[in-house]
Short mmCIF file of C-alpha atoms and ligand atoms in Angstrom, two decimals:
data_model
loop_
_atom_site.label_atom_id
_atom_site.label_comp_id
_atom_site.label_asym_id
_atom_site.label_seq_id
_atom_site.Cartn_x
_atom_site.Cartn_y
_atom_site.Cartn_z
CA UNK A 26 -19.92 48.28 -15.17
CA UNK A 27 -16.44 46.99 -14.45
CA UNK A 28 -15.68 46.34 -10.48
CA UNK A 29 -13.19 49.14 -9.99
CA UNK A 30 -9.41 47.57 -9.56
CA UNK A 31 -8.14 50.72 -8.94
CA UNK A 32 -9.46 52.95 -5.44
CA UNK A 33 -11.75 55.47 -6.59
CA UNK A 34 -9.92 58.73 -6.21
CA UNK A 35 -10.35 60.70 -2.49
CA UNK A 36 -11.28 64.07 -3.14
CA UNK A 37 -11.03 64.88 0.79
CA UNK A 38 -7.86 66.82 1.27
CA UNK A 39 -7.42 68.13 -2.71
CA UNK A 40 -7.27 72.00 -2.90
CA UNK A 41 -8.92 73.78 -5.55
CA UNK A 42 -6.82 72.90 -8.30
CA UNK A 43 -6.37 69.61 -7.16
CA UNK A 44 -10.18 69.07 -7.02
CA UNK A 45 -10.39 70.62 -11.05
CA UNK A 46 -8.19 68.42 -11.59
CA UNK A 47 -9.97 65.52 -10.43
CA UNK A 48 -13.36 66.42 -11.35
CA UNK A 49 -12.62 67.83 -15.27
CA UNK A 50 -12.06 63.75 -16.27
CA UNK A 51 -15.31 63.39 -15.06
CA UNK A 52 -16.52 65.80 -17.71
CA UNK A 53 -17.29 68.09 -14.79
CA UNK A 54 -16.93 71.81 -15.48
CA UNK A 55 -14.01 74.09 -13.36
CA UNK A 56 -16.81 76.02 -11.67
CA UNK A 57 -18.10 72.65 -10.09
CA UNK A 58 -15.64 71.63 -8.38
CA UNK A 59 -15.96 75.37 -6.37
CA UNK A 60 -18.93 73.89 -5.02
CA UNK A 61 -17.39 70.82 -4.26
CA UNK A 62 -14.87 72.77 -2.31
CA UNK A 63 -17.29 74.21 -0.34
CA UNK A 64 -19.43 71.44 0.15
CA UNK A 65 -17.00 69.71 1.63
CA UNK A 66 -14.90 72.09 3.85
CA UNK A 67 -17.06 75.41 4.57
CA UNK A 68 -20.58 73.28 5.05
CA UNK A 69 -18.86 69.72 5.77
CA UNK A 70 -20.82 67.41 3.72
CA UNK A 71 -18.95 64.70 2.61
CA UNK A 72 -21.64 62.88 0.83
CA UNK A 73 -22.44 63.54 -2.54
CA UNK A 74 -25.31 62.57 -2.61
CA UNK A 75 -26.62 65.40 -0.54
CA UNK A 76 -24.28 68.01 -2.70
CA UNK A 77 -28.29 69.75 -3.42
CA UNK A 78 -26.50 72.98 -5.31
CA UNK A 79 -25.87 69.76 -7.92
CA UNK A 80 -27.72 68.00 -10.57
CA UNK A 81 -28.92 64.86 -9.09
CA UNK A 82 -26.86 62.58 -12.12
CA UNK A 83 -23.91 64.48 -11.08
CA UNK A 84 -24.33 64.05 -7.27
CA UNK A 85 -25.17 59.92 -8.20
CA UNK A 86 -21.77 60.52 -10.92
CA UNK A 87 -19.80 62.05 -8.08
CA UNK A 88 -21.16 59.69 -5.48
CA UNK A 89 -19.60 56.00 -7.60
CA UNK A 90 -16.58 57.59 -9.26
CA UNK A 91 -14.97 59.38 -6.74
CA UNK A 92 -14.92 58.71 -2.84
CA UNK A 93 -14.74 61.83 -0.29
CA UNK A 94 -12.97 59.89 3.04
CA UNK A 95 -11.72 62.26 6.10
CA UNK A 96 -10.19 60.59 8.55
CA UNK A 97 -12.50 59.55 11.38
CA UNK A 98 -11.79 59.04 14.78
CA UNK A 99 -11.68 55.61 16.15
CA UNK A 100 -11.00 56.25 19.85
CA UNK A 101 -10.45 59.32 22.43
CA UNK A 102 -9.79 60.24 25.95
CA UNK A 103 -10.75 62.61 28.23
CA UNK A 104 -8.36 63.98 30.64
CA UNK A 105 -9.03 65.68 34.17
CA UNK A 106 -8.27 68.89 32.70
CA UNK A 107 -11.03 68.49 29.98
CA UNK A 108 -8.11 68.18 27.09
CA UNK A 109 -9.27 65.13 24.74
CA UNK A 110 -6.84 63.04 22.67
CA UNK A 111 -8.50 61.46 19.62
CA UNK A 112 -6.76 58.90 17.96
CA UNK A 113 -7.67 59.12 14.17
CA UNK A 114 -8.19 56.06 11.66
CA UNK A 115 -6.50 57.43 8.10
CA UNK A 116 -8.52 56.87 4.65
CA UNK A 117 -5.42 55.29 3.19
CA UNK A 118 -4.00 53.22 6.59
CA UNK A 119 -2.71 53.99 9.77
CA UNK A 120 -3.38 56.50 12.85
CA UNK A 121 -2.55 59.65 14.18
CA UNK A 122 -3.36 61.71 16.96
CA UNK A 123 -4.79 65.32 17.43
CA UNK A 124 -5.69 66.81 20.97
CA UNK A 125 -8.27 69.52 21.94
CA UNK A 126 -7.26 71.67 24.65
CA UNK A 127 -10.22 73.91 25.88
CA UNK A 128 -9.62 76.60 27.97
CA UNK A 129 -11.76 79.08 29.28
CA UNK A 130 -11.75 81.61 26.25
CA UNK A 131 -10.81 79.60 23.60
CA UNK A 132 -9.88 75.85 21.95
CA UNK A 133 -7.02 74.75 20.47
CA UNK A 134 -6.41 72.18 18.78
CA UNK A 135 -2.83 70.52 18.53
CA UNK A 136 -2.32 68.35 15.32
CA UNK A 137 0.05 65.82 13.65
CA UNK A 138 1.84 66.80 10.44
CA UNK A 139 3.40 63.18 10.02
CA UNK A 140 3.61 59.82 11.30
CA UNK A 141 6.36 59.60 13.76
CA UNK A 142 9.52 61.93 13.00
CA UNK A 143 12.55 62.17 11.89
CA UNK A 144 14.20 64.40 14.13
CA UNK A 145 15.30 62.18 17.06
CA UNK A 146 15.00 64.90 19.84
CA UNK A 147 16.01 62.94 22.83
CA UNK A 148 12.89 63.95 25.18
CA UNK A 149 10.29 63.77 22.52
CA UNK A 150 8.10 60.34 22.54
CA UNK A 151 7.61 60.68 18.58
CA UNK A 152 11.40 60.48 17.83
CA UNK A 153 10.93 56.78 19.65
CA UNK A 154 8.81 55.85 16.39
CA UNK A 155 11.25 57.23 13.89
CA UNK A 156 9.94 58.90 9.98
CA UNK A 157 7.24 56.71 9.14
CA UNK A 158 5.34 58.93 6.70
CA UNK A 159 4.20 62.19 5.32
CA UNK A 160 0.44 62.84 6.44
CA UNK A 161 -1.65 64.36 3.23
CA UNK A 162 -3.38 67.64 3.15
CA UNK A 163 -6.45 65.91 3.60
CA UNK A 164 -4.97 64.00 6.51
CA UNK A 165 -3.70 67.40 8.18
CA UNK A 166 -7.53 69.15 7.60
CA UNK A 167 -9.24 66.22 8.58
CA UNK A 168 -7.76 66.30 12.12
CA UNK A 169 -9.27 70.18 12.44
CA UNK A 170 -12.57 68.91 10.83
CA UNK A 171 -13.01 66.10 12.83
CA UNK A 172 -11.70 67.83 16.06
CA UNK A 173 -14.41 70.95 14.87
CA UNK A 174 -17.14 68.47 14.82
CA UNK A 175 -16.56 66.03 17.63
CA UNK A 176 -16.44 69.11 20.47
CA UNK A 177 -19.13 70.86 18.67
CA UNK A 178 -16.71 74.22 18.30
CA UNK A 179 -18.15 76.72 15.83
CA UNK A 180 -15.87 77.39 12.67
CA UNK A 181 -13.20 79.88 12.91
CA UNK A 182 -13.56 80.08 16.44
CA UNK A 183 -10.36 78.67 17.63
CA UNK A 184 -6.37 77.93 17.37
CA UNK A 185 -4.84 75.46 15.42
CA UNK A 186 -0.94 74.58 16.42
CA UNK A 187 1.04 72.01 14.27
CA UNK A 188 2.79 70.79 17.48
CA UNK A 189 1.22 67.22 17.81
CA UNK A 190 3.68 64.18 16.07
CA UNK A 191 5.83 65.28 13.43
CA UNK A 192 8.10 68.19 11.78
CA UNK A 193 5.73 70.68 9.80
CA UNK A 194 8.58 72.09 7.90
CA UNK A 195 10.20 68.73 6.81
CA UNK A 196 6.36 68.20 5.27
CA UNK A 197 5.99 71.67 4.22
CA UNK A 198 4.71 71.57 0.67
CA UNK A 199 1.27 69.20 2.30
CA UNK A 200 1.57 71.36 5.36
CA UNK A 201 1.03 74.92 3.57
CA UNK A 202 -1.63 73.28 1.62
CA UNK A 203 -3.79 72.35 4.47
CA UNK A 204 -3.10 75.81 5.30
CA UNK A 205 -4.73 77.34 2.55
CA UNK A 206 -7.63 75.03 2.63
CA UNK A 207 -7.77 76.12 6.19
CA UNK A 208 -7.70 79.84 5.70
CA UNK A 209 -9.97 79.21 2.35
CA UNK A 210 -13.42 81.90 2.88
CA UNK A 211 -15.30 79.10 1.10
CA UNK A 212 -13.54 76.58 3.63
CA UNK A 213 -12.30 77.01 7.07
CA UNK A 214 -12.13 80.45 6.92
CA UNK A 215 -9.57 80.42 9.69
CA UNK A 216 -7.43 82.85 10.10
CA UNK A 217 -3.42 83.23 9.31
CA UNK A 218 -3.24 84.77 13.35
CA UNK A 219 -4.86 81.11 14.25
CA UNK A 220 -2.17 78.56 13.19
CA UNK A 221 0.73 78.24 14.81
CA UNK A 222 4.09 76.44 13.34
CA UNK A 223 5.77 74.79 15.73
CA UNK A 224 9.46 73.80 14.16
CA UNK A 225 12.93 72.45 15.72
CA UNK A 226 14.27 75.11 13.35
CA UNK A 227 14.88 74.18 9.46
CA UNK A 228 16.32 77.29 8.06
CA UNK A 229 15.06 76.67 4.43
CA UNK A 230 11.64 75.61 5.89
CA UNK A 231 11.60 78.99 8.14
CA UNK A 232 12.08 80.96 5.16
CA UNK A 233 10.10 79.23 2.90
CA UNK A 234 6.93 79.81 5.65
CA UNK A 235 7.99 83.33 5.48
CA UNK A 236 7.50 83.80 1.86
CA UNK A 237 4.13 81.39 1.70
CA UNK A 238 0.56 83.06 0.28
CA UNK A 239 -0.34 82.64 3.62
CA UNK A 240 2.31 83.01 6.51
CA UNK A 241 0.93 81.61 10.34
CA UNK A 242 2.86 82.22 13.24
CA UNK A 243 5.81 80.39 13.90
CA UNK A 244 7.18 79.09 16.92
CA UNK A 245 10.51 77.35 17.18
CA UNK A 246 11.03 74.40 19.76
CA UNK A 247 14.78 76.05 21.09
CA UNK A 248 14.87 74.36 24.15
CA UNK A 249 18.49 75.17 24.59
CA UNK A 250 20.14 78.78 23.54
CA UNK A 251 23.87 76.94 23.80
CA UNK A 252 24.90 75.22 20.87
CA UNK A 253 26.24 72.22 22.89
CA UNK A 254 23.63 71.58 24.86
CA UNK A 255 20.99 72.20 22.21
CA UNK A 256 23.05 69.56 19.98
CA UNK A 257 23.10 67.04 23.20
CA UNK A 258 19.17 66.82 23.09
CA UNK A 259 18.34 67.97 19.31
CA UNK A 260 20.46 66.68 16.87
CA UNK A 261 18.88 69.30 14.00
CA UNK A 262 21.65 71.63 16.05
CA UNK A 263 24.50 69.88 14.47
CA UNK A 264 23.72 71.08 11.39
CA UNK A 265 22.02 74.56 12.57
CA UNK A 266 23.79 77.24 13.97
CA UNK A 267 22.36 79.43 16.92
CA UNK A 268 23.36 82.64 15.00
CA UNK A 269 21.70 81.26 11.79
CA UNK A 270 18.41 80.15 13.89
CA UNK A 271 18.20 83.88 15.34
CA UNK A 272 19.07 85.73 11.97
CA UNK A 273 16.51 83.19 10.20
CA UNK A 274 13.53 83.63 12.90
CA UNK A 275 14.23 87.38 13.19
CA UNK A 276 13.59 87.64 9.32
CA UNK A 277 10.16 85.85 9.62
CA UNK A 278 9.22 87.89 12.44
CA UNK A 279 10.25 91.54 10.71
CA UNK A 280 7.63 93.55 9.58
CA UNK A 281 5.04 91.59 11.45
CA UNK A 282 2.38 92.29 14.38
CA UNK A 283 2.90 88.85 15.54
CA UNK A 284 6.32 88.19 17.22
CA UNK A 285 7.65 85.01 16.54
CA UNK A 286 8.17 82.46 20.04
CA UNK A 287 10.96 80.40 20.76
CA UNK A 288 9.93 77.34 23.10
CA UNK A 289 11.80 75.70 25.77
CA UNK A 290 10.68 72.52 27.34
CA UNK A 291 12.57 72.69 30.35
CA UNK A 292 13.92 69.55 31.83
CA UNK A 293 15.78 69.02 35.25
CA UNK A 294 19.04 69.84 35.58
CA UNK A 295 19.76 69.22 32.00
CA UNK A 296 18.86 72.72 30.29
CA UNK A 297 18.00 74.95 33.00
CA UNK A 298 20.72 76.73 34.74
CA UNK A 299 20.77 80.46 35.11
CA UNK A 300 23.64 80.51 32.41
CA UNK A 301 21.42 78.82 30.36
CA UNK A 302 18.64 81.42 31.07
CA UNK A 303 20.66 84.23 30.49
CA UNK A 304 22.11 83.11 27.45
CA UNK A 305 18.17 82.32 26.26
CA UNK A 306 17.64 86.10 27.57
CA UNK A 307 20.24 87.47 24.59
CA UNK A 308 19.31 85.39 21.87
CA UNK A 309 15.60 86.19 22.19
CA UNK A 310 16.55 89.85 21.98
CA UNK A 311 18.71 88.89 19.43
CA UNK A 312 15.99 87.22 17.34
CA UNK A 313 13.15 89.40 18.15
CA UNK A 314 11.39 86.27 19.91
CA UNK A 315 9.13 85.88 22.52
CA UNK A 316 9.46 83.02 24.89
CA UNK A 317 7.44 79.90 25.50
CA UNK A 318 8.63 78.19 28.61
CA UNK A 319 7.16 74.90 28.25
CA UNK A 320 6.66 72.35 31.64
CA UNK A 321 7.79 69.13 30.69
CA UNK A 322 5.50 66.24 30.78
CA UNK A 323 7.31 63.32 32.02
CA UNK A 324 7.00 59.42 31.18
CA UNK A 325 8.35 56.90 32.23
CA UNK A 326 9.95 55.75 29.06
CA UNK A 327 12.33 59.09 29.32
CA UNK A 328 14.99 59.68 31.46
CA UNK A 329 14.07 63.43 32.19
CA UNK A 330 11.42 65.24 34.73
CA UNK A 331 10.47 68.68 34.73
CA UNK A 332 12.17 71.83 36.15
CA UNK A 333 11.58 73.15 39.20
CA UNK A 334 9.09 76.18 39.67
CA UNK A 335 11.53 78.29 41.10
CA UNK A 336 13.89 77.33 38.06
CA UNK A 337 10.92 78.23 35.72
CA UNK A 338 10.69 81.39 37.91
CA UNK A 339 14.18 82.35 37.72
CA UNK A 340 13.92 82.02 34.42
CA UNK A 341 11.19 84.45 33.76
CA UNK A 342 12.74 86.87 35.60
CA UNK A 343 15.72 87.09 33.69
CA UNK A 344 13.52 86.80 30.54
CA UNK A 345 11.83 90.28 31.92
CA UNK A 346 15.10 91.81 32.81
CA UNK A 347 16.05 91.47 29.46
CA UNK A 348 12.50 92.81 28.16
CA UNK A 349 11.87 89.87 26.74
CA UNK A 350 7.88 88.54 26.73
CA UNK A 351 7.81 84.78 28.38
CA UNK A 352 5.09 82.65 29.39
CA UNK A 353 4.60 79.48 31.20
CA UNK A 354 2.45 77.18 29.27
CA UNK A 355 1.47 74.60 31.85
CA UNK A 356 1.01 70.90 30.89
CA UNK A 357 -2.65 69.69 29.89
CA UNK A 358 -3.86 65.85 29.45
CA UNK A 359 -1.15 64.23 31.98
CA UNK A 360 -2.81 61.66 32.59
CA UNK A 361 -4.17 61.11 28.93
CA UNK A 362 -0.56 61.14 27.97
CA UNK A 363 -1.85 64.52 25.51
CA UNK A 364 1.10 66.62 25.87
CA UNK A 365 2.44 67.55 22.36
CA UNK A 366 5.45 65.49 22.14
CA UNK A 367 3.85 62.60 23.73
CA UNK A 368 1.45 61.77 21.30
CA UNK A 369 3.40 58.92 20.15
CA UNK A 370 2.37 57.17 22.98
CA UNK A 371 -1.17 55.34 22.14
CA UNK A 372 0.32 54.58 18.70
CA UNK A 373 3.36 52.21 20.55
CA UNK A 374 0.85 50.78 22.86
CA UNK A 375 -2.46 50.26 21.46
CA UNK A 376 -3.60 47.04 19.44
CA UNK A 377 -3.38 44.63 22.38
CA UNK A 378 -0.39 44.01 25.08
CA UNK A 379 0.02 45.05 28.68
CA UNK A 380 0.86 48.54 27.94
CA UNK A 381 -2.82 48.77 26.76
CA UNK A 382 -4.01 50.10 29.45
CA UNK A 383 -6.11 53.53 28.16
CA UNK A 384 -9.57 53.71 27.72
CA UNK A 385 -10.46 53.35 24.01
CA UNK A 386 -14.26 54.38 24.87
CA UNK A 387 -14.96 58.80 26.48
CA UNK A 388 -14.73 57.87 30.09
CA UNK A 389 -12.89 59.97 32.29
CA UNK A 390 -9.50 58.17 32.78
CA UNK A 391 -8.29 57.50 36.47
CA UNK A 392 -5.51 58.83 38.00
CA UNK A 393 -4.89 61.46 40.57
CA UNK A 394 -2.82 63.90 38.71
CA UNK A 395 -3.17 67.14 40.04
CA UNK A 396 -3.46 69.47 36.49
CA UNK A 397 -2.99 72.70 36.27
N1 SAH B 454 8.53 69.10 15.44
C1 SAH B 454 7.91 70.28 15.92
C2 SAH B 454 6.52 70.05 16.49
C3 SAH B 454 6.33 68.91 17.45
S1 SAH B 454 6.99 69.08 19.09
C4 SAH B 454 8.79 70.98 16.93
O1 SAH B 454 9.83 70.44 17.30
O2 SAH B 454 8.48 72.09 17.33
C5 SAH B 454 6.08 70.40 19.79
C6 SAH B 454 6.62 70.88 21.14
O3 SAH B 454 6.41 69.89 22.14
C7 SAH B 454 8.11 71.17 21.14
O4 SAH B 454 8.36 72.48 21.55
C8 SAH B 454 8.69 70.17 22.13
O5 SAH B 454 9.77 70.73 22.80
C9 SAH B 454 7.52 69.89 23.04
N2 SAH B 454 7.57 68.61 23.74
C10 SAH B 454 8.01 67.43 23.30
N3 SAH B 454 7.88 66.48 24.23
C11 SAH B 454 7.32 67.06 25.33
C12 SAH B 454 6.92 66.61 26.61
N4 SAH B 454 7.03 65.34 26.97
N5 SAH B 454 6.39 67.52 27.46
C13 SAH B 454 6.23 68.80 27.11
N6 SAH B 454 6.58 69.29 25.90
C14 SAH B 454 7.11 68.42 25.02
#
């Protein structure tokens, strides 16, 4: 036996082919690693040695010349609302964050598709940390898997939103893979209806989603329907057009039972005057979208706060007098700084300093936030 150099290779995260792949060097036959597939993401056994539909050399074979690593959680923290942030160590370095939001008929769980972002939208905390990386399909399925397992939800029993750090659709060839291991019978069996992509609106990306084996819903992060404004807080809209957003998210949404939304975190006196709810009211129709009015979750280390309630109000109503659908979706975790969009938070401040002030251990954190 030589002391292996090289990292044996992580089959957590590989699809089926990739797992063939991986497994026929090992003199292992195509219809094995089907089993390994399910082992690991329908029954969740990620030791090999317990793989019992196996031979027991293959399972001891499997077990020193290959390594199955999810990422694990290192850390959460409960909020007053019951939403939990888990902070998740990765196999290959590094963190990310996923947040389970119960509510009283189902869970969701909000998940990372990268480490920090590229995008640079000026009220998001994960623009602060800049593109760091591309997460892995394993590192996108482990967050679901790890979420599944730590609040004991049964499989296939709840929602799955890519709205935690990162843009889905700038990772989109890692991000429809997780989403057929997710949707995979002999995996997650989760389905399409569940997963929500939440974009700030890459054309190609849009359309790409559109044609995929398997299409989820898709939600774009608007937050502005006036090209100006939009570009003053997203720079994606310098290079995106309103009209070409509309045509491209009314194309995903034709022919289908689920109507796509457009989401609008709306922030104070920046992008939430009536004209700006009017004009939100015609390019919805325009689209064929749905509306997502989104309540801002503000830090201290952004210069915005949230929108009245009658301004949220006002804007529902014109939203109705236009027949378009809108809902409020209220913000959850506050005070465990677990708002999508804020996620980038823990990763900035953790590892020592006086910013370090969250729990790392399930306590109930302090604070009086009032949550809704
Ligand atoms: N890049 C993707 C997904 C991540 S952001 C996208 O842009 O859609 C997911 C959602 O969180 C976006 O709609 C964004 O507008 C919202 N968001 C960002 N920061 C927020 C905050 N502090 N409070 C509430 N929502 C926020």
């Amino acid at each position: 036996m030589t002391t292996a150099a090289v990292p044996l290779p992580n089959l957590y995260g590989l699809d089926r082919e990739g797992l063939i792949a991986a497994l026929t060097p090992l003199g292992l036959e195509a219809y094995r690693a089907k089993q390994v597939f399910a082992q690991i993401y329908r029954r969740g056994v990620h030791d090999p040695q317990a793989w019992t539909d196996m031979p027991a050399a293959m399972r001891q074979l499997l077990s020193t010349q290959s390594a199955v690593e999810p990422p694990r959680i290192s850390s959460f923290v409960v909020a007053l609302d019951g939403t939990i942030k888990y902070v998740l160590e990765l196999p290959s370095g590094g963190q990310v964050e996923a947040v389970a939001i119960p509510a009283e008929d189902r869970m969701t769980f909000c998940i990372s598709s990268q480490v920090g972002c590229a995008y640079g939208c000026t009220f998001c905390m994960t623009a602060k940390l800049g593109f760091i990386r591309h997460l892995s399909p394993g590192e996108i399925v482990g967050q679901v898997d790890a979420l599944l397992a730590a609040t004991n939800t049964p499989r296939g029993q709840h929602n799955v939103v890519f709205m935690g750090m990162g843009e889905p659709l700038h990772n989109i060839e890692n991000v429809l893979q997780a989403i057929a291991i997710l949707t995979d019978d002999d995996a997650f069996a989760l389905g399409p209806r569940r997963i929500t992509v939440s974009t700030v609106g890459l054309i190609a990306g849009i359309d790409r989603l559109r044609a995929a084996a398997v299409v989820p819903r898709l939600a774009v992060s608007l937050v502005a329907a006036d090209q100006e404004v939009r570009a003053s807080l997203m720079p994606i809209a310098r290079s995106v057009t309103l009209d070409d957003l509309a045509a491209a998210v009314r194309r995903f949404g034709d022919g289908k039972r689920d109507v796509p939304t457009f989401e609008v975190v709306l922030l104070d006196g920046v992008n939430d005057s009536p004209r700006l709810a009017h004009q939100l009211g015609d390019l919805a129709v325009r689209a064929r979208a749905k509306v997502n009015l989104i309540e801002f979750n503000p830090t201290p280390l952004l210069p915005y706060l949230p929108a009245s309630e009658e301004r949220m109000n006002f804007f529902l109503k014109i939203l109705k007098q236009r027949g378009v659908v809108g809902t409020v979706r209220r913000s959850r975790g506050k005070d465990a700084f677990a708002a999508c969009g804020q996620l980038a938070f823990l990763q900035k401040t953790e590892g020592g300093g006086a910013e370090s002030s969250l729990p790392l251990r399930p306590e109930r954190s302090g604070g009086t936030n009032a949550l809704s």
